[in-house]
Each structure stands twice: as structure tokens, then as C-alpha cells.
mmCIF file of C-alpha atoms in Angstrom:
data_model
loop_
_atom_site.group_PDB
_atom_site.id
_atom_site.type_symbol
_atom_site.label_atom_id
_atom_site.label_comp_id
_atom_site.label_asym_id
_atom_site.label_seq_id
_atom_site.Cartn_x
_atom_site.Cartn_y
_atom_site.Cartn_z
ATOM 1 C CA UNK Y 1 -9.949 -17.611 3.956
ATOM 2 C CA UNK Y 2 -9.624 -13.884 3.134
ATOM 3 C CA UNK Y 3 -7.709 -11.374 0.873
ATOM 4 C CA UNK Y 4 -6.570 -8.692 2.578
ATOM 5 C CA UNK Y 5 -5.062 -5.844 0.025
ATOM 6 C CA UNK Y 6 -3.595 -2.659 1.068
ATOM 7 C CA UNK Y 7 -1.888 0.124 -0.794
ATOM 8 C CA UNK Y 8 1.333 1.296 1.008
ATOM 9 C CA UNK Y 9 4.261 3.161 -0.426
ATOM 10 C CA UNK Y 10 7.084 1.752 -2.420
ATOM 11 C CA UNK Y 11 9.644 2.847 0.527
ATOM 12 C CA UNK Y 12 7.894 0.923 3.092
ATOM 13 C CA UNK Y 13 7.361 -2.226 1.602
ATOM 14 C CA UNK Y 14 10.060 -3.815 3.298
ATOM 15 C CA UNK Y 15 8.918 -3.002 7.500
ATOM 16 C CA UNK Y 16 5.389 -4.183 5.645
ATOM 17 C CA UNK Y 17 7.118 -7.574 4.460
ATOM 18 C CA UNK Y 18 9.082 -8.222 8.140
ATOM 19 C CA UNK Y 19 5.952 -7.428 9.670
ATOM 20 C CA UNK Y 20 4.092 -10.330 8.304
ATOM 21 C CA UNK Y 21 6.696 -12.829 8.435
ATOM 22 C CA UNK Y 22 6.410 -12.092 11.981
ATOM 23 C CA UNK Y 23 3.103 -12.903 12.201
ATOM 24 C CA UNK Y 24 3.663 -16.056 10.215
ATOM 25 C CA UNK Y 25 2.252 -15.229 6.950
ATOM 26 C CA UNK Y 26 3.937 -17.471 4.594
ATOM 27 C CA UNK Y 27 3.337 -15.356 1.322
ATOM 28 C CA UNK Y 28 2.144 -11.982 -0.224
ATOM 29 C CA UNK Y 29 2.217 -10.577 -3.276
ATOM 30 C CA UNK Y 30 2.983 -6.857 -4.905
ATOM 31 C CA UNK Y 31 1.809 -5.101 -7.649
ATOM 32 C CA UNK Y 32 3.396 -1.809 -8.787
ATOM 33 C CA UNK Y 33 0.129 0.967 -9.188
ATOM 34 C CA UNK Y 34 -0.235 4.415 -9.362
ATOM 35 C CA UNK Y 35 -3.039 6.775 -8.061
ATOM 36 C CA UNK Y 36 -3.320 9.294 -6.161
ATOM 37 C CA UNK Y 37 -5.608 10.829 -3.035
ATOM 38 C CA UNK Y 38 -4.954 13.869 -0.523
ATOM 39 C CA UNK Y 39 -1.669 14.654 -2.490
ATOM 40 C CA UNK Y 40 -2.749 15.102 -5.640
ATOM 41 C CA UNK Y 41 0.182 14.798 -7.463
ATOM 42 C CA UNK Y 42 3.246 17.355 -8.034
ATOM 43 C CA UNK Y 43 4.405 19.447 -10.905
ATOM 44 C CA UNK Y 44 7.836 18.997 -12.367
ATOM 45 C CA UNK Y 45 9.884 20.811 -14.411
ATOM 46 C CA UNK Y 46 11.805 18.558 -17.318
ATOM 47 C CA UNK Y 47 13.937 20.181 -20.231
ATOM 48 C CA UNK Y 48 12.212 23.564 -19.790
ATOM 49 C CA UNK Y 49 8.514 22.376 -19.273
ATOM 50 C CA UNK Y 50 6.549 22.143 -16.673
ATOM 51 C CA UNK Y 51 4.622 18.926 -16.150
ATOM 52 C CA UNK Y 52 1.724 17.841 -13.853
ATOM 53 C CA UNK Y 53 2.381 14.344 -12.132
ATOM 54 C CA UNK Y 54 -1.121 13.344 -11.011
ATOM 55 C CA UNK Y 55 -0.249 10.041 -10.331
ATOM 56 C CA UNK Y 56 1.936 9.158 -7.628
ATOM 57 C CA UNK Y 57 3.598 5.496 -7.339
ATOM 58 C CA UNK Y 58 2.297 3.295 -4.675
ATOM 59 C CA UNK Y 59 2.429 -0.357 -4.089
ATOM 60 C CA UNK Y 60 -0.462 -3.002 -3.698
ATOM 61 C CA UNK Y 61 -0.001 -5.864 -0.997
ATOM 62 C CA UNK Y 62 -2.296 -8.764 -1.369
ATOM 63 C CA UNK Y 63 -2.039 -11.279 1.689
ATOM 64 C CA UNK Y 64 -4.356 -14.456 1.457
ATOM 65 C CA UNK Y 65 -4.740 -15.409 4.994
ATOM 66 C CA UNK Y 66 -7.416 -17.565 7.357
ATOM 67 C CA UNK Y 67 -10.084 -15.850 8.996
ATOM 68 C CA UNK Y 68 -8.469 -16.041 12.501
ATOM 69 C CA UNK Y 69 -5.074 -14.101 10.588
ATOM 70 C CA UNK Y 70 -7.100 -11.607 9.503
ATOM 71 C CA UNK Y 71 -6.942 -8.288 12.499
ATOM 72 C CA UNK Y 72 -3.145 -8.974 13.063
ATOM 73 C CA UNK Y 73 -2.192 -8.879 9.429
ATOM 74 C CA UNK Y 74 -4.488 -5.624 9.254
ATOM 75 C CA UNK Y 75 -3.063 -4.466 12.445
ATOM 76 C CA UNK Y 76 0.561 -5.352 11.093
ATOM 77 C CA UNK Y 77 0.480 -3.347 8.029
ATOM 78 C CA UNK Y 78 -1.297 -0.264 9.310
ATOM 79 C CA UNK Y 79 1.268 0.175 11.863
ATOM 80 C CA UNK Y 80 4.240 0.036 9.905
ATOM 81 C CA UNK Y 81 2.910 0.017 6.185
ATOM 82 C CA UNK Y 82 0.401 3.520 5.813
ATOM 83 C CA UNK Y 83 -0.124 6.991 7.188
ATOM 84 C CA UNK Y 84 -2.345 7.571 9.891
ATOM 85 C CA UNK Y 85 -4.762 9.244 8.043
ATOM 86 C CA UNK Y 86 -5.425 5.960 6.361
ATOM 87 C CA UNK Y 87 -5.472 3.245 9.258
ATOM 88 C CA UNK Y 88 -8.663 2.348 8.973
ATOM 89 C CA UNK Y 89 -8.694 1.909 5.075
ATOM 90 C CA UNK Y 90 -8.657 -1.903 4.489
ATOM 91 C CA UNK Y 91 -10.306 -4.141 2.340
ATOM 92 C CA UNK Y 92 -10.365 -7.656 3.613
ATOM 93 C CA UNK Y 93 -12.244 -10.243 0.648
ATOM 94 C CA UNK Y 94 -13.929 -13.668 1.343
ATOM 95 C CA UNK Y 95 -12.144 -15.980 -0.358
#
């Protein structure tokens, strides 16, 4: 078995989700995280002052899966789940 985690944003949870019921993966679980990478935050302005937002929310999908799972759960989320800058970015764990 293997643990397949990928960071995809909040908004596109959901195609992430259909796309692995799709596939037949029977569970998956979030956590809500924050980083950031090429965007490097944003400044905001609130009551008057300007504030740097460095961090920028993303979600983390876990999907425990067997070995023979493993490229079309990969494939599934990097079609419909990240950027295409960042397609090749996954992290699959033995379990």
C-alpha cells in the first residue's frame, strides 16, 4: 500500500474528490494548511493598514491506496486538482 498526498487548492477540492471516486478510491482525507511557493503571498489593506499575507490557504489530500492504484490516483488529481506548473510534484509513501 501507498500514501499518496497532494496539496491542491481549497476551490478544487471537489473535481479532486469526483475524480477519485471514479477511480474507485473508497476514502481520502483533508487537512486545511497554509504555505506558500511561486505566489508568495499578497498584501492587504485592513482598517487603514497594510498587511503582508505570506501564507496562502491550500488543502492537503491524503489517499491510502494499493500499489497497482497508485499512477491513476496521481494521474487523477494532477489533471483536475493542481496547476500545470506542479504536475509532476507528488509524493507517493510506502505504507
Amino acid at each position: 500500500m501507498k500514501l499518496v498526498v497532494a496539496i491542491v487548492k481549497p476551490h478544487r477540492l471537489d473535481e479532486v474528490k469526483e475524480a477519485l471516486q471514479d477511480l474507485g478510491v473508497n476514502g481520502l482525507t483533508t487537512t486545511d494548511v497554509e504555505g506558500f511557493g511561486r505566489q508568495r503571498g499578497h498584501t492587504e489593506i485592513y482598517r487603514g493598514a497594510e498587511y503582508r499575507v505570506d501564507f496562502v490557504p491550500k488543502v492537503k489530500v491524503e489517499v491510502l491506496c494499493d500499489d497497482d492504484q497508485v499512477s491513476g490516483v496521481v494521474a487523477a488529481v494532477a489533471e483536475v486538482g493542481v496547476a500545470e506548473a506542479a504536475r509532476q510534484r507528488f509524493v507517493a509513501f510506502l505504507v
